[in-house]
XYZ file of C-alpha atoms in Angstrom:
571
model
C 168.040 180.822 137.175
C 170.010 178.706 134.730
C 170.488 175.852 137.200
C 167.793 174.101 139.129
C 168.055 173.847 142.913
C 168.574 170.073 142.755
C 171.709 170.571 140.598
C 173.535 172.672 143.183
C 172.959 169.990 145.838
C 173.011 166.947 143.549
C 174.764 163.822 144.808
C 176.937 163.863 141.664
C 179.731 166.403 142.159
C 180.201 167.195 138.474
C 176.607 168.476 138.292
C 177.272 170.905 141.118
C 180.367 172.172 139.294
C 178.534 172.618 136.008
C 175.796 174.599 137.755
C 178.406 176.941 139.284
C 180.146 177.366 135.905
C 176.908 178.240 134.107
C 175.906 180.758 136.728
C 179.400 182.317 136.735
C 179.169 182.842 132.966
C 175.731 184.412 133.306
C 176.983 186.812 135.996
C 179.974 187.777 133.827
C 177.651 188.540 130.895
C 175.114 190.408 133.040
C 176.427 191.689 136.421
C 172.849 192.621 137.459
C 171.564 189.088 136.820
C 171.565 188.337 140.582
C 171.053 190.946 143.269
C 173.909 191.864 145.573
C 172.060 190.513 148.611
C 171.507 187.092 147.003
C 175.146 186.957 145.914
C 176.570 187.646 149.374
C 174.028 185.847 151.531
C 173.085 182.872 149.364
C 175.454 182.057 146.499
C 178.868 182.808 148.069
C 178.136 180.580 151.119
C 177.057 177.797 148.719
C 180.315 178.226 146.775
C 182.768 178.633 149.652
C 181.687 175.392 151.329
C 183.963 173.626 148.799
C 186.968 175.877 149.450
C 189.699 174.984 151.960
C 187.569 172.020 152.971
C 189.444 168.716 153.533
C 186.295 166.789 152.540
C 186.586 168.052 148.942
C 190.339 167.692 148.448
C 189.869 164.887 145.930
C 187.246 166.840 143.960
C 189.801 169.139 142.310
C 187.597 170.038 139.320
C 184.730 171.104 141.597
C 187.117 173.202 143.699
C 188.482 174.948 140.593
C 184.953 175.703 139.407
C 184.062 177.095 142.849
C 187.152 179.362 142.791
C 186.204 180.670 139.326
C 182.644 181.272 140.521
C 183.915 183.235 143.529
C 186.027 185.420 141.234
C 183.037 186.124 138.975
C 180.921 187.136 141.978
C 183.393 189.444 143.743
C 184.019 191.207 140.410
C 180.468 192.594 140.668
C 180.545 193.561 144.376
C 180.981 197.107 145.696
C 184.166 198.052 147.567
C 182.799 197.470 151.077
C 181.998 193.814 150.337
C 185.088 193.244 148.170
C 187.340 194.564 150.955
C 185.876 192.070 153.425
C 186.607 189.057 151.233
C 190.136 190.000 150.164
C 191.184 190.833 153.732
C 189.633 187.620 154.999
C 191.598 185.395 152.628
C 194.852 187.288 153.203
C 194.398 186.815 156.964
C 194.140 183.029 156.496
C 197.843 182.875 155.546
C 198.697 183.544 159.181
C 196.606 180.708 160.627
C 197.981 177.278 161.429
C 194.616 175.607 160.789
C 194.807 176.312 157.033
C 196.921 173.541 155.564
C 195.928 173.920 151.918
C 198.292 176.808 151.135
C 198.334 176.168 147.380
C 194.550 176.370 147.164
C 194.527 179.487 149.342
C 196.973 181.144 146.921
C 194.669 180.292 144.000
C 191.653 181.756 145.789
C 193.498 184.939 146.757
C 194.864 185.306 143.227
C 191.372 184.926 141.763
C 189.942 187.568 144.116
C 192.824 189.954 143.367
C 192.343 189.449 139.626
C 188.721 190.522 140.153
C 189.837 193.957 141.455
C 187.654 196.328 139.416
C 188.064 199.710 141.111
C 189.773 202.782 139.665
C 192.697 204.311 141.582
C 193.148 207.268 139.225
C 192.965 210.426 141.339
C 193.900 212.736 138.439
C 190.937 211.972 136.177
C 188.829 214.988 135.345
C 185.060 215.157 135.231
C 184.529 212.722 138.111
C 181.766 213.437 140.643
C 182.873 214.498 144.125
C 181.308 211.464 145.764
C 183.051 209.127 143.336
C 186.395 210.900 143.889
C 186.015 210.589 147.668
C 185.393 206.862 147.214
C 188.497 206.557 145.018
C 190.646 208.342 147.589
C 189.415 205.994 150.296
C 190.116 202.904 148.190
C 193.519 204.287 147.146
C 194.496 204.821 150.782
C 193.373 201.355 151.911
C 195.025 199.606 148.955
C 198.409 201.314 149.339
C 198.566 201.565 153.146
C 196.997 198.264 154.116
C 196.260 195.832 151.296
C 199.542 195.958 149.305
C 201.812 195.872 152.406
C 199.872 192.836 153.679
C 200.243 191.089 150.325
C 203.971 191.886 150.157
C 204.503 190.510 153.657
C 202.522 187.411 152.719
C 204.742 186.940 149.686
C 207.828 187.165 151.901
C 206.440 184.870 154.611
C 206.085 187.684 157.169
C 202.507 187.214 158.305
C 200.836 188.179 161.540
C 200.003 185.398 163.940
C 201.760 182.175 164.927
C 202.732 181.241 161.354
C 205.850 182.974 160.032
C 207.390 180.532 157.587
C 210.909 180.409 156.177
C 210.705 177.025 154.454
C 211.227 177.661 150.731
C 208.977 174.713 149.804
C 206.046 176.543 151.413
C 207.075 180.046 150.417
C 207.339 179.144 146.728
C 203.623 178.313 146.765
C 202.929 181.985 147.507
C 205.100 183.371 144.689
C 202.234 183.394 142.110
C 200.669 186.165 144.235
C 203.255 188.478 142.673
C 201.287 188.593 139.407
C 198.021 190.074 140.771
C 200.032 192.345 143.084
C 201.744 193.857 140.038
C 198.379 194.205 138.282
C 197.068 196.313 141.173
C 200.315 198.301 141.329
C 199.870 199.203 137.674
C 196.629 200.990 138.570
C 198.708 203.369 140.692
C 200.958 206.188 139.415
C 204.273 205.012 137.823
C 206.298 206.181 140.835
C 204.399 203.793 143.152
C 204.983 200.901 140.764
C 208.715 201.622 140.483
C 209.086 201.732 144.275
C 207.338 198.410 144.844
C 208.628 196.289 141.933
C 212.256 195.871 143.178
C 211.142 194.137 146.375
C 208.867 191.769 144.468
C 211.527 190.882 141.881
C 214.148 190.346 144.608
C 211.891 187.925 146.444
C 211.186 185.893 143.317
C 214.855 185.915 142.265
C 215.916 184.596 145.668
C 214.131 181.309 144.897
C 216.402 180.770 141.887
C 219.177 179.943 144.365
C 217.278 176.845 145.425
C 218.763 173.455 144.601
C 215.301 172.051 143.861
C 214.473 172.231 140.145
C 210.726 172.502 140.858
C 211.249 175.665 142.895
C 213.518 177.221 140.255
C 211.012 176.430 137.507
C 208.171 178.002 139.503
C 210.264 181.130 140.121
C 211.173 181.421 136.425
C 207.540 181.031 135.404
C 206.496 183.771 137.830
C 209.232 186.144 136.618
C 208.038 185.626 133.044
C 204.423 186.310 134.035
C 205.415 189.477 135.931
C 207.547 190.720 133.031
C 204.648 190.212 130.623
C 202.812 192.784 132.721
C 205.718 195.167 133.311
C 207.015 195.155 129.735
C 210.448 195.826 128.257
C 211.099 198.902 130.432
C 212.062 196.674 133.375
C 214.215 194.126 131.486
C 217.476 195.864 132.349
C 216.548 196.034 136.042
C 215.542 192.358 136.218
C 218.738 191.200 134.471
C 220.789 193.331 136.867
C 219.046 191.774 139.870
C 219.569 188.254 138.521
C 223.280 188.948 137.990
C 223.537 190.255 141.564
C 221.731 187.258 143.104
C 223.261 184.385 141.112
C 227.009 184.724 141.404
C 228.789 181.431 142.058
C 228.815 177.702 141.506
C 225.696 176.150 139.982
C 223.963 179.543 140.239
C 225.919 180.799 137.198
C 224.314 178.079 135.062
C 220.917 179.065 136.469
C 221.675 182.711 135.625
C 222.461 182.110 131.939
C 219.449 179.815 131.544
C 217.068 182.281 133.248
C 218.275 185.336 131.290
C 217.753 183.420 128.032
C 214.355 182.167 129.197
C 213.256 185.706 130.078
C 214.319 187.314 126.777
C 213.057 184.382 124.693
C 209.625 184.456 126.383
C 209.244 188.217 125.874
C 210.304 187.902 122.229
C 207.756 185.134 121.635
C 204.998 187.283 123.160
C 206.026 190.225 120.910
C 206.809 192.370 123.955
C 210.199 193.531 122.641
C 211.055 195.968 119.878
C 214.438 197.208 118.554
C 216.143 199.356 121.179
C 214.559 197.720 124.239
C 217.715 195.757 125.122
C 220.210 198.608 124.632
C 220.672 199.200 128.360
C 221.190 195.465 128.993
C 223.901 194.801 126.391
C 226.852 195.000 128.768
C 225.297 192.596 131.278
C 224.137 190.128 128.613
C 227.583 189.956 126.984
C 229.231 189.469 130.376
C 226.845 186.608 131.157
C 227.580 185.023 127.756
C 231.364 185.249 128.179
C 231.114 183.825 131.705
C 229.174 180.814 130.423
C 231.511 180.040 127.533
C 234.898 180.536 129.177
C 236.408 179.595 132.506
C 235.034 177.295 135.171
C 231.433 177.414 133.921
C 232.445 176.137 130.483
C 234.485 173.302 132.024
C 231.548 172.246 134.207
C 229.352 171.824 131.115
C 231.684 169.027 130.004
C 231.276 167.073 133.264
C 228.471 164.519 132.902
C 227.772 164.324 136.642
C 227.022 168.058 136.710
C 224.940 168.186 133.523
C 223.009 165.107 134.664
C 221.942 166.722 137.936
C 221.546 170.342 136.816
C 219.033 170.994 134.056
C 220.374 174.481 133.349
C 223.913 173.178 132.687
C 222.984 170.796 129.868
C 223.055 173.284 126.977
C 224.765 176.563 126.114
C 222.009 179.172 125.885
C 224.209 182.218 125.291
C 224.339 181.786 121.515
C 220.565 182.094 121.216
C 220.565 184.935 123.769
C 223.043 186.903 121.645
C 220.919 186.326 118.536
C 217.840 187.680 120.327
C 219.836 190.627 121.694
C 221.040 191.545 118.191
C 217.453 191.301 116.930
C 216.197 193.888 119.448
C 219.175 196.235 119.337
C 219.533 199.803 118.116
C 221.987 200.251 115.236
C 224.013 202.708 117.316
C 224.725 200.007 119.938
C 226.168 197.506 117.457
C 229.723 198.330 118.498
C 228.966 197.676 122.183
C 227.632 194.220 121.349
C 230.634 193.127 119.272
C 233.455 194.758 121.253
C 233.533 192.340 124.264
C 234.004 189.350 121.949
C 236.741 191.120 120.007
C 238.486 191.888 123.309
C 238.186 188.277 124.422
C 239.452 187.016 121.065
C 242.763 188.798 121.599
C 243.397 186.974 124.865
C 242.791 183.398 123.715
C 244.739 181.056 121.482
C 243.043 177.642 121.916
C 241.210 176.568 118.760
C 238.002 175.514 120.568
C 237.761 178.941 122.207
C 238.230 180.699 118.863
C 235.417 178.539 117.461
C 233.156 179.707 120.314
C 233.830 183.358 119.459
C 233.111 182.649 115.773
C 229.811 181.026 116.743
C 228.904 184.062 118.893
C 229.611 186.436 116.008
C 227.655 184.195 113.616
C 224.591 184.370 115.870
C 224.961 188.144 116.151
C 224.863 188.338 112.330
C 221.691 186.201 112.220
C 220.063 188.389 114.862
C 220.950 191.610 113.031
C 219.400 190.281 109.836
C 216.090 189.864 111.719
C 216.341 193.370 113.196
C 213.475 195.368 111.713
C 215.058 198.718 112.631
C 218.596 198.021 111.375
C 219.995 201.087 109.585
C 221.635 199.721 106.421
C 223.783 202.820 105.805
C 225.108 202.809 109.363
C 225.742 199.057 109.165
C 227.743 199.406 105.941
C 229.921 202.061 107.586
C 230.417 199.757 110.562
C 231.329 196.801 108.307
C 233.845 198.869 106.354
C 235.477 200.015 109.593
C 235.645 196.416 110.860
C 237.166 194.789 107.772
C 239.680 197.607 107.212
C 240.543 197.688 110.945
C 239.748 201.407 111.124
C 237.449 200.749 114.082
C 239.540 199.683 117.056
C 237.275 197.042 118.550
C 239.830 195.862 121.085
C 241.728 197.452 123.959
C 245.143 196.418 122.609
C 246.391 199.976 122.256
C 245.403 200.984 125.803
C 247.007 197.890 127.278
C 250.266 198.696 125.548
C 250.251 202.228 126.901
C 249.440 201.157 130.446
C 251.949 198.304 130.503
C 254.744 199.141 132.979
C 258.282 199.356 131.682
C 260.384 196.196 132.287
C 262.791 196.322 135.194
C 266.424 195.886 134.154
C 268.185 192.962 135.853
C 271.953 192.838 136.185
C 273.532 189.665 134.856
C 276.168 189.543 137.548
C 273.704 189.700 140.443
C 273.325 185.903 140.547
C 276.102 183.567 141.591
C 274.278 180.458 140.373
C 272.285 180.626 137.153
C 268.543 179.890 137.332
C 267.402 176.445 136.203
C 265.639 176.539 132.816
C 261.825 176.428 132.986
C 259.935 173.412 131.723
C 257.366 173.443 128.970
C 259.148 175.714 126.519
C 258.018 179.151 125.433
C 254.367 180.107 125.854
C 252.513 180.692 122.601
C 252.135 184.383 121.893
C 248.781 185.966 121.099
C 248.799 188.865 118.668
C 246.216 190.864 116.767
C 247.130 189.130 113.494
C 246.442 185.720 115.052
C 242.711 186.313 115.353
C 242.033 189.308 113.124
C 240.640 187.050 110.393
C 237.748 186.045 112.707
C 236.605 189.677 112.983
C 237.107 190.180 109.250
C 235.031 187.089 108.491
C 232.286 188.420 110.769
C 232.170 191.732 108.867
C 232.176 190.031 105.469
C 229.413 187.613 106.497
C 227.241 190.501 107.646
C 227.857 192.287 104.330
C 227.075 189.134 102.336
C 223.755 188.504 104.073
C 222.718 192.147 103.650
C 223.337 191.713 99.924
C 221.648 188.315 99.738
C 218.493 189.395 101.579
C 218.119 192.538 99.445
C 218.615 194.883 102.387
C 221.053 196.728 100.089
C 219.178 198.002 97.046
C 221.242 198.168 93.801
C 218.844 200.852 92.526
C 219.535 203.074 95.533
C 222.292 205.542 94.627
C 223.248 206.096 98.277
C 223.663 202.359 98.856
C 225.820 202.022 95.757
C 227.955 204.965 96.835
C 228.512 203.290 100.228
C 229.440 200.011 98.530
C 231.934 201.481 96.047
C 234.931 201.571 98.478
C 234.405 197.886 99.296
C 235.473 196.652 95.829
C 239.256 197.216 96.168
C 239.172 196.052 99.800
C 237.515 192.778 98.840
C 240.145 192.295 96.138
C 242.802 192.373 98.866
C 240.946 189.712 100.850
C 241.350 187.297 97.926
C 245.048 187.173 98.866
C 244.273 186.170 102.464
C 245.905 183.105 103.988
C 242.567 181.994 105.466
C 240.324 180.034 103.104
C 237.136 180.965 105.012
C 237.796 184.704 104.526
C 238.443 184.229 100.793
C 235.228 182.200 100.463
C 233.046 184.917 102.011
C 234.771 187.587 99.875
C 233.958 185.525 96.756
C 230.325 185.268 97.866
C 230.173 189.056 98.200
C 231.680 189.518 94.727
C 228.865 187.462 93.177
C 226.583 190.383 94.090
C 229.077 193.219 93.653
C 229.818 192.525 89.975
C 226.101 192.842 89.142
C 225.786 196.314 90.698
C 226.425 199.696 89.012
C 229.390 200.688 91.196
C 231.897 203.411 90.302
C 234.752 201.175 91.451
C 233.691 198.395 89.070
C 236.134 199.476 86.378
C 237.563 197.314 83.618
C 240.908 197.298 85.436
C 239.410 196.104 88.734
C 237.269 193.458 87.010
C 240.346 192.181 85.154
C 242.255 192.033 88.426
C 239.338 190.126 89.976
C 239.230 187.668 87.038
C 242.962 186.986 87.285
C 242.710 186.379 91.023
C 239.783 183.980 90.583
C 241.810 181.936 88.093
C 244.744 182.026 90.481
C 242.571 180.643 93.280
C 241.251 177.863 91.041
C 244.791 176.875 90.104
C 245.923 176.979 93.727
C 242.994 175.211 95.393
C 241.290 173.437 92.472
C 243.171 170.158 92.660
C 242.872 167.552 95.354
C 239.601 168.657 97.026
C 237.578 165.722 98.329
C 234.156 167.346 98.207
C 234.194 168.832 101.693
C 236.039 171.317 103.875
C 236.968 174.986 103.508
C 239.048 174.480 100.352
C 236.159 172.781 98.558
C 233.787 175.642 99.501
C 236.350 178.124 98.195
C 236.616 176.305 94.823
C 232.821 176.130 94.475
C 232.434 179.866 95.170
C 235.272 180.724 92.779
C 233.651 178.632 90.055
C 230.268 180.305 90.598
C 231.847 183.762 90.522
C 233.643 182.882 87.284
C 230.303 181.921 85.731
C 228.796 185.259 86.799
C 231.788 187.168 85.375
C 231.525 185.424 81.997
C 227.722 185.512 81.756
C 226.630 188.798 83.378
C 229.593 191.221 83.312
C 230.098 192.731 79.856
C 233.488 194.283 80.658
C 235.019 190.945 81.677
C 238.179 189.982 79.778
C 239.206 186.315 79.464
C 242.635 185.496 78.025
C 243.267 182.501 75.777
C 245.263 180.576 78.393
C 242.528 181.241 80.943
C 239.888 180.009 78.502
C 241.956 176.870 77.943
C 242.131 176.381 81.713
C 238.337 176.676 81.932
C 237.837 173.921 79.342
C 240.376 171.677 81.062
C 238.694 172.284 84.396
C 235.277 171.435 82.895
C 236.654 168.300 81.272
C 238.132 167.024 84.527
C 234.944 167.870 86.403
C 232.729 166.038 83.888
C 234.922 162.928 83.599
C 235.622 162.704 87.335
C 233.533 159.796 88.653
């Protein structure tokens, strides 16, 4: 053997651990290295003396090495021996004498991870004896082993110990990971029946007020979802929304949903289209976090100081990830809730929140590998021309009940006038520029990142109708909209578009000079007006340098020289 007998019983504990580690590696490389009889009658007793033993509590490294050695051994054992060990350790959860629950969970998890038997009853070409063995194992696993593990996870164990204390139950939650691994060896129907109960149990710990318990539950959910994959994302989000409904739980909900999607994205477990069925729930969670009571609580220092999940707004990043893994056909469903909300708010800080949401959606779409450029251009054109009704304004008008007529002479004494004056009205025109800016930004970044190919005739044909529409946006009363339109024109004038006629280019040139005259004076080097002037100046350079059909009048040329002179001499 690789270790001498004196090493396994050496007075120095680290030598014992190293001997176990070396032997475990040798058994993993060559399962026949030690006979089954020696493994069960000699080596396992030597190893298990360190497990669940109060005398070795302080020797944590040795205990970990013994657990790893046990896992390596049981991975080579036949079913009859494996069944004995797994049932033995599961039974220990119901005994009062076992106080080291955390270590017991580690041991059980290691043994479950070493499950190496096939449960496939549909495989062809298998010998009759082997198939009979599989049927026996399948029956024991599904009728005895998995129910026992599920009850252990829930705290329902046979014997005098049936715990309800969440501090003790949370120690058992990591068992969910190997349980799911074994469930995946079964047919899909068995997995789908068992997963809801496991997810519900883990999600229930997110209601805890102890941050350690919530962190452990989140970590376990992430580990389980790494095994289950994107197919169960919608179900898990739905269960989280159902469990976490009020008070501090709403902050926990938004944080956990972001943590789940972010972890799966980092592990490359998501692809475009996987979050389509979750869009409605994700947008509802985002709107709940940013508006109402939840948003107000994020501004209270006493709450953010005590609750980790309330410190930051995670919905912006969640929306960016959602847009990244979205099908092009579901783009409308992602944007619509924010357009609806925009029509019901008037406070500036709330409008800024919606703009930030739409900005993150744009960034996510630009990272979407499956984004259909032609479909997106059609969507953008519908948004900026208001041909796509994103909001429910029309339906609300139709469903609004008719006002009840009140007779003037029905009151003897006139009502006292109300305080506070008239309430500010909210109309479509009040916030329409935010949606228009969103569409223009998306168009600009598609142009900038070469998603739209100027050599593609279909792309150019889709872009042609945009030219006159963008000209109209140069007359907007919102500087931010004009600025984005100018950015788009820097790319449009270089493309071979049918709508890029001498008349339209002349109209564009005149409007650029008009903007420079209107906004060119008095800018202090920052703000929306300064950005507008910079973009107008850059576009003017492109028109003069790159567009052969540009026409500059004498008075406009004089204005250019005067503008340059002031810019050069300005300290």
